[in-house]
mmCIF file of C-alpha atoms in Angstrom:
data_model
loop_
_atom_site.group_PDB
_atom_site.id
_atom_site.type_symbol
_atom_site.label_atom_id
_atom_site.label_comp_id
_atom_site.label_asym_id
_atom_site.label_seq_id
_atom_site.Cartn_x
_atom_site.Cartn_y
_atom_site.Cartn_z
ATOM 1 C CA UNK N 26 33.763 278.219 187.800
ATOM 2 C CA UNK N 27 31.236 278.907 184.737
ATOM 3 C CA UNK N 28 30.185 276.212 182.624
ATOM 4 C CA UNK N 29 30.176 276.502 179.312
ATOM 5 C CA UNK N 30 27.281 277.759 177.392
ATOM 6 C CA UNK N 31 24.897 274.889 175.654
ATOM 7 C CA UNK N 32 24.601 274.993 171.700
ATOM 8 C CA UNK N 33 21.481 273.520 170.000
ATOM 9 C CA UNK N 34 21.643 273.410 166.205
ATOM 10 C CA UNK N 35 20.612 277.021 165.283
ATOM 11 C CA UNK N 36 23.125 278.131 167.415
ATOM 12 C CA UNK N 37 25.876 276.231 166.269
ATOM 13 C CA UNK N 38 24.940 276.800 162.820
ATOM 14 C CA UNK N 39 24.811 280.744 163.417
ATOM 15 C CA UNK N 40 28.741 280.117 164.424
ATOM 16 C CA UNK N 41 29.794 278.028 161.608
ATOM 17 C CA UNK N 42 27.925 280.367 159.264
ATOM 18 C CA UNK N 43 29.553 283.658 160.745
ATOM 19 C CA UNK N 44 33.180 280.902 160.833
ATOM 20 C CA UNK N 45 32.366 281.092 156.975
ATOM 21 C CA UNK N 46 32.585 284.691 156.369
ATOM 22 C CA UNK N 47 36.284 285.298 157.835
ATOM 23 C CA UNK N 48 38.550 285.340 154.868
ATOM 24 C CA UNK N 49 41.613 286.841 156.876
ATOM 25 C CA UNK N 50 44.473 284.545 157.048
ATOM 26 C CA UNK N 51 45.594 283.723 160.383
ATOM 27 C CA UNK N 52 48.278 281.630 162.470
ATOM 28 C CA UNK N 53 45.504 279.670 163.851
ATOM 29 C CA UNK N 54 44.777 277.970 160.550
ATOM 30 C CA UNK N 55 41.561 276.889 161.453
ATOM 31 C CA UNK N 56 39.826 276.319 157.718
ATOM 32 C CA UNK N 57 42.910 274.208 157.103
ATOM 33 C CA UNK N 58 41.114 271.355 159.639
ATOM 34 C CA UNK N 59 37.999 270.326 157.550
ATOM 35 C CA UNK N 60 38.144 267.299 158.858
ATOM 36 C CA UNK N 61 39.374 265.941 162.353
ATOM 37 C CA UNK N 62 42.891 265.857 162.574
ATOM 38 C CA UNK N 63 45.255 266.009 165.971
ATOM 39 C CA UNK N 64 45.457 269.090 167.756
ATOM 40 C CA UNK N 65 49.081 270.780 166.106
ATOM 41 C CA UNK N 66 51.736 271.445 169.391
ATOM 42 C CA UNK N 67 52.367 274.531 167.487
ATOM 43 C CA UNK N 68 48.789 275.958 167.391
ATOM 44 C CA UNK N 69 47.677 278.945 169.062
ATOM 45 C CA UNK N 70 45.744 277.606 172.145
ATOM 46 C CA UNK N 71 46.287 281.613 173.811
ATOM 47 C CA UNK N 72 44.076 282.720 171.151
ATOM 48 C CA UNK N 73 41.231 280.582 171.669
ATOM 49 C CA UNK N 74 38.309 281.762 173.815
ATOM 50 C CA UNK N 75 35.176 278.825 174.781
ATOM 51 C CA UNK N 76 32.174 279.853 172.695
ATOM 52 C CA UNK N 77 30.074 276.614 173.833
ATOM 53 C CA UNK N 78 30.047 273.226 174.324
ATOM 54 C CA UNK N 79 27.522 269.992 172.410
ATOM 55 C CA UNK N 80 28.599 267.997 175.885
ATOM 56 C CA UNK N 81 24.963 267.462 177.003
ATOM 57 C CA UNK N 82 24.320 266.243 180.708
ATOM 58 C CA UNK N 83 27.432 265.442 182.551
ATOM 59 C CA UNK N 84 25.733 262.440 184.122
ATOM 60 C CA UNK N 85 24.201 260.903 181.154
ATOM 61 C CA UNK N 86 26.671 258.798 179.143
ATOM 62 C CA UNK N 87 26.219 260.069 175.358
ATOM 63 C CA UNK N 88 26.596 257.465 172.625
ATOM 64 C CA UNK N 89 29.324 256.644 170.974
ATOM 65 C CA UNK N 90 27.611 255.608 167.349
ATOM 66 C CA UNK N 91 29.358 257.680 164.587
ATOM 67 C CA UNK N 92 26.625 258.915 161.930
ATOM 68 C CA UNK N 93 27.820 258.324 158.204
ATOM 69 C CA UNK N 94 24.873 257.992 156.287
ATOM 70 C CA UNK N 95 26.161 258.515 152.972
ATOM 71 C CA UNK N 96 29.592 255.887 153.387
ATOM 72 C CA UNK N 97 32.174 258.750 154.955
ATOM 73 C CA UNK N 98 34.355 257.793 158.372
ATOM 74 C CA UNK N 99 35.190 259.778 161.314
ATOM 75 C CA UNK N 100 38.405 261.504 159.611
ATOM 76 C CA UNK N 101 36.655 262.680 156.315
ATOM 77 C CA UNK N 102 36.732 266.363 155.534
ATOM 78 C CA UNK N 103 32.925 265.708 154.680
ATOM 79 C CA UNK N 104 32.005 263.345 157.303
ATOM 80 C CA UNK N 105 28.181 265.059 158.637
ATOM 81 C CA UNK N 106 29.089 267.154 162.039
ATOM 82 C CA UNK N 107 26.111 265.512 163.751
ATOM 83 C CA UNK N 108 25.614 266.796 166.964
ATOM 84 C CA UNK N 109 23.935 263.695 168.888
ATOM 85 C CA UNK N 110 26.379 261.511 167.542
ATOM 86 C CA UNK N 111 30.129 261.031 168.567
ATOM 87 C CA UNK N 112 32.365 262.763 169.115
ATOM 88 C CA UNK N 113 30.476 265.989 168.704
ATOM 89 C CA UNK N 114 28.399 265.251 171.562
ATOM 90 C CA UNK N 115 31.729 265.400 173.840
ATOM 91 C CA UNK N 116 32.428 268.730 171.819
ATOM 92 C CA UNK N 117 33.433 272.234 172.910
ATOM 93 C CA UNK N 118 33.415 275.370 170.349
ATOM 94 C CA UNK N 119 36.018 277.956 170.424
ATOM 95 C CA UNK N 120 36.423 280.519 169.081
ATOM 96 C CA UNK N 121 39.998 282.368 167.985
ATOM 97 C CA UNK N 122 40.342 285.754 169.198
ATOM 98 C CA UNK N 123 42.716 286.818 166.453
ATOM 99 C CA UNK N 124 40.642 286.078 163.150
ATOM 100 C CA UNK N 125 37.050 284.593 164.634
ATOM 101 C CA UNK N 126 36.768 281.764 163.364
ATOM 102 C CA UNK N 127 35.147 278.636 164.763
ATOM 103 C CA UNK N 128 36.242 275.400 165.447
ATOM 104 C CA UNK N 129 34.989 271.675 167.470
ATOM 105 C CA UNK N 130 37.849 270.844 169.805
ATOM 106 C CA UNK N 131 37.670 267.372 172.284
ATOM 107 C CA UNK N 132 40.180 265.324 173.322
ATOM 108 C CA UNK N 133 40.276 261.545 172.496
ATOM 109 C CA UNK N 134 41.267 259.125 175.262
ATOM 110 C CA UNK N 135 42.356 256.073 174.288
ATOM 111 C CA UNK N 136 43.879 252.917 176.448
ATOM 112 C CA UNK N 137 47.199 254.400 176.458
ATOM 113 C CA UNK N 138 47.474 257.765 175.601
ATOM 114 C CA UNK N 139 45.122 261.603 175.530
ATOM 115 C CA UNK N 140 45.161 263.223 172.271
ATOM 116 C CA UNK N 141 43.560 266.894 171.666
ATOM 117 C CA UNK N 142 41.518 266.802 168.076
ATOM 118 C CA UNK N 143 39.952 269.585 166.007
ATOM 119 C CA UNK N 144 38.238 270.464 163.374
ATOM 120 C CA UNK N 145 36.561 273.669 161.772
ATOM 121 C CA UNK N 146 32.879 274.137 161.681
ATOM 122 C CA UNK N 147 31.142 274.079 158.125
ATOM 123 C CA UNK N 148 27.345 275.351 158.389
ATOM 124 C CA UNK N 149 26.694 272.853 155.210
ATOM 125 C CA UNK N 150 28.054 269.462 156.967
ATOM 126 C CA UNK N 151 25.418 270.207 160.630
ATOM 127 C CA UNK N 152 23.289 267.498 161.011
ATOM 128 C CA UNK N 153 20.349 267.246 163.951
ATOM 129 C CA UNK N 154 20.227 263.460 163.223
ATOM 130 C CA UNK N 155 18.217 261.912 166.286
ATOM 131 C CA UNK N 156 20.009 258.916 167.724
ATOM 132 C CA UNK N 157 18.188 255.701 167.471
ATOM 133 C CA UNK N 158 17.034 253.811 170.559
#
């Protein structure tokens, strides 16, 4: 089994950029997720490919401190995509096969229940925000 290539912050920038330059509609609807929302049961997870993950070691817990420096939450559409922070350091990329677009997938586990989340990659909301100690 391959694991999933790492992204740093050029390289996840380089996707979101080339994300930016589709202006095909598609069935994925990707650009229609600027902000995390829940996973649709109707969207097109056989035309999604991995393109990378933000997941750093697997045995090193990542934090779960949000970054909002200028008042947003986790579900605003301009809420930083700050890759040390959570949940984009649980992230994987994918890509869709159909149009090529770009989009952060994870899945949120809470007490009682598993719920898939996305949201498309914008090149102008990538943060490389250290974490404070």
């Amino acid at each position: 089994m391959m694991s999933e290539q790492a992204l740093d912050i050029d390289g996840l920038t380089a996707l979101a950029q080339a994300s930016a330059l589709v202006t095909a509609g598609c069935g994925c609807e990707i650009a229609s997720y600027p902000g995390w929302t829940r996973t649709p049961v109707s969207f097109p997870q056989a035309h999604m490919r991995p393109a990378g993950t933000l997941a750093g070691d697997p045995y090193d817990e990542p934090t779960f401190a949000e970054y909002h420096p200028s008042g947003t939450n986790y579900w605003s559409p301009d809420a930083p995509i700050a890759i040390h922070y959570f949940p984009y350091n649980r992230c994987s990329v994918q890509q869709c096969t159909v149009c090529l677009r770009y989009c952060l997938t994870y899945v949120e586990a809470g007490g009682y229940y598993v719920e898939p989340r996305i949201r498309a990659l914008d090149a102008r909301l990538i943060v490389d925000a250290p974490v404070a100690d």
